[in-house]
Short mmCIF file of C-alpha atoms in Angstrom, two decimals:
data_model
loop_
_atom_site.label_atom_id
_atom_site.label_comp_id
_atom_site.label_asym_id
_atom_site.label_seq_id
_atom_site.Cartn_x
_atom_site.Cartn_y
_atom_site.Cartn_z
CA MET A 1 -40.81 -10.55 54.04
CA GLU A 2 -43.36 -12.90 52.53
CA ASN A 3 -42.19 -15.95 50.57
CA PHE A 4 -44.51 -17.26 47.87
CA GLU A 5 -44.24 -20.89 46.84
CA ILE A 6 -44.38 -21.48 43.08
CA GLU A 7 -46.63 -24.43 42.29
CA PRO A 8 -46.75 -25.24 38.56
CA ASN A 9 -50.25 -25.92 37.22
CA ILE A 10 -51.68 -24.54 40.50
CA GLY A 11 -50.45 -20.98 41.15
CA VAL A 12 -48.14 -18.94 43.33
CA GLY A 13 -48.79 -18.59 47.04
CA PRO A 14 -52.41 -17.57 47.63
CA ILE A 15 -53.01 -16.71 43.95
CA LYS A 16 -54.28 -19.71 42.02
CA LEU A 17 -54.56 -20.17 38.28
CA GLY A 18 -58.22 -19.81 37.28
CA MET A 19 -59.00 -17.53 40.24
CA HIS A 20 -61.29 -14.60 39.39
CA LYS A 21 -59.85 -11.09 39.40
CA SER A 22 -62.18 -10.08 42.26
CA GLU A 23 -60.70 -12.89 44.38
CA VAL A 24 -57.17 -11.69 43.66
CA VAL A 25 -58.17 -8.20 44.82
CA LYS A 26 -59.64 -9.69 48.01
CA VAL A 27 -56.29 -11.39 48.72
CA PHE A 28 -53.82 -8.67 47.64
CA GLY A 29 -55.94 -5.52 47.59
CA LYS A 30 -55.88 -2.90 44.87
CA PRO A 31 -53.04 -3.45 42.39
CA GLU A 32 -50.08 -1.06 42.26
CA HIS A 33 -50.66 -0.77 38.55
CA GLU A 34 -52.80 -2.23 35.79
CA HIS A 35 -52.20 -2.40 32.07
CA ASP A 36 -54.52 -4.22 29.70
CA ASN A 37 -55.10 -7.64 31.28
CA ARG A 38 -52.15 -7.42 33.72
CA SER A 39 -52.20 -6.34 37.37
CA GLY A 40 -49.04 -5.76 39.38
CA TYR A 41 -48.42 -6.17 43.09
CA PHE A 42 -45.41 -5.95 45.43
CA SER A 43 -43.17 -4.39 42.77
CA GLY A 44 -42.85 -7.63 40.84
CA PHE A 45 -45.80 -10.01 41.31
CA MET A 46 -47.66 -9.78 37.99
CA VAL A 47 -51.01 -11.44 37.35
CA ASP A 48 -52.45 -11.79 33.84
CA PHE A 49 -56.16 -12.38 33.31
CA ASP A 50 -58.00 -13.98 30.40
CA GLU A 51 -61.10 -12.53 28.71
CA SER A 52 -63.24 -13.89 31.59
CA ASP A 53 -61.10 -12.09 34.21
CA LYS A 54 -59.59 -15.36 35.42
CA VAL A 55 -55.89 -15.77 36.23
CA GLU A 56 -54.12 -17.34 33.25
CA PHE A 57 -50.48 -16.45 33.98
CA ILE A 58 -48.43 -15.33 36.98
CA GLU A 59 -45.00 -13.80 36.48
CA LEU A 60 -42.60 -13.05 39.29
CA ALA A 61 -39.75 -10.59 38.99
CA LYS A 62 -37.13 -10.26 41.67
CA SER A 63 -38.46 -7.86 44.29
CA ASP A 64 -37.38 -6.29 47.55
CA LEU A 65 -40.93 -6.82 48.85
CA PHE A 66 -41.24 -10.62 48.55
CA THR A 67 -39.32 -13.77 47.73
CA SER A 68 -40.42 -16.85 45.86
CA SER A 69 -39.31 -20.45 45.83
CA PHE A 70 -39.88 -23.56 43.78
CA LYS A 71 -39.47 -26.79 45.73
CA GLY A 72 -37.11 -25.06 48.16
CA LYS A 73 -35.02 -23.14 45.60
CA SER A 74 -35.18 -19.43 44.88
CA LEU A 75 -34.94 -19.44 41.09
CA HIS A 76 -34.03 -15.73 41.07
CA ASN A 77 -31.04 -16.27 43.35
CA ILE A 78 -29.25 -19.23 41.82
CA PRO A 79 -27.28 -18.99 38.57
CA ALA A 80 -29.45 -19.49 35.48
CA SER A 81 -27.61 -22.66 34.49
CA GLU A 82 -28.33 -24.18 37.92
CA ALA A 83 -32.01 -23.17 37.73
CA VAL A 84 -32.40 -24.85 34.34
CA GLU A 85 -30.59 -27.97 35.54
CA TYR A 86 -32.77 -28.11 38.66
CA ILE A 87 -36.05 -27.86 36.74
CA CYS A 88 -34.84 -30.32 34.09
CA LYS A 89 -35.00 -33.00 36.79
CA LEU A 90 -38.81 -32.62 36.54
CA ASP A 91 -39.38 -31.59 32.93
CA ASP A 92 -37.45 -30.93 29.73
CA PHE A 93 -37.39 -27.43 28.30
CA ASP A 94 -38.67 -26.75 24.81
CA PRO A 95 -35.55 -26.90 22.57
CA ASN A 96 -37.48 -25.07 19.80
CA GLU A 97 -38.08 -21.97 21.92
CA PRO A 98 -37.08 -19.10 19.58
CA GLU A 99 -35.42 -17.17 22.41
CA LEU A 100 -33.63 -20.17 23.94
CA GLY A 101 -30.92 -19.00 26.31
CA TYR A 102 -32.96 -15.94 27.22
CA SER A 103 -36.14 -17.92 27.76
CA TYR A 104 -36.77 -21.49 28.84
CA ILE A 105 -40.24 -23.01 28.61
CA PHE A 106 -41.09 -26.20 30.49
CA LYS A 107 -44.37 -27.28 28.90
CA LYS A 108 -45.36 -30.14 31.23
CA LEU A 109 -44.96 -27.78 34.19
CA GLN A 110 -46.26 -24.74 32.25
CA LEU A 111 -43.34 -22.86 33.80
CA SER A 112 -41.05 -20.28 32.22
CA LEU A 113 -37.72 -18.68 33.08
CA TRP A 114 -36.61 -15.42 31.43
CA ARG A 115 -33.63 -13.08 31.41
CA GLY A 116 -33.12 -10.05 29.23
CA THR A 117 -29.46 -10.60 28.46
CA LEU A 118 -26.89 -13.37 28.34
CA PRO A 119 -23.60 -13.13 30.22
CA GLU A 120 -20.59 -12.57 27.98
CA ASN A 121 -18.31 -14.66 30.18
CA GLU A 122 -18.19 -16.42 33.58
CA GLN A 123 -17.38 -13.18 35.46
CA ASP A 124 -20.18 -11.17 33.82
CA LYS A 125 -23.01 -10.59 36.33
CA ASP A 126 -25.46 -9.35 33.64
CA GLY A 127 -27.68 -12.23 32.67
CA LYS A 128 -26.22 -14.64 35.19
CA TYR A 129 -29.59 -14.92 36.95
CA PHE A 130 -33.15 -15.14 35.66
CA GLU A 131 -35.17 -11.97 36.00
CA ALA A 132 -38.62 -13.56 35.77
CA VAL A 133 -40.28 -16.85 36.60
CA GLY A 134 -43.76 -17.57 35.29
CA VAL A 135 -46.49 -20.18 35.59
CA GLY A 136 -49.46 -20.53 33.29
CA VAL A 137 -52.69 -22.42 32.97
CA SER A 138 -52.75 -25.69 31.05
CA ASN A 139 -51.63 -25.16 27.42
CA TYR A 140 -50.57 -21.56 28.09
CA PHE A 141 -47.25 -22.15 26.33
CA GLU A 142 -48.67 -24.07 23.35
#
């Protein structure tokens, strides 16, 4: 199974922010699905393109076909509170994020963490882990 390294302000694995759509296709082949400006690969590796067909955002969902890591940590596989604490060593999250708790935006890193639900208590598995990790081009989250 392939592991893709998340590099804020650069990209994820072989897919770099600013890369042209044709280059992404050369690396990954034809996407599994496309919708508007988004192409999906490996049942969870989503690539969004700007109006010039250049990569502006990469979002990773947990997948059985690949893993991802950020500085040695799999952000999908550690509790959400630990993931936030870990990234806070490098950047503060935006406290004004309207969906704070569900979504954490780290503007210096242009990195996001998202989950669709919050756990109701310590034993609740729903929402304990982030479902998506994203990286964007400079000022993506402004």
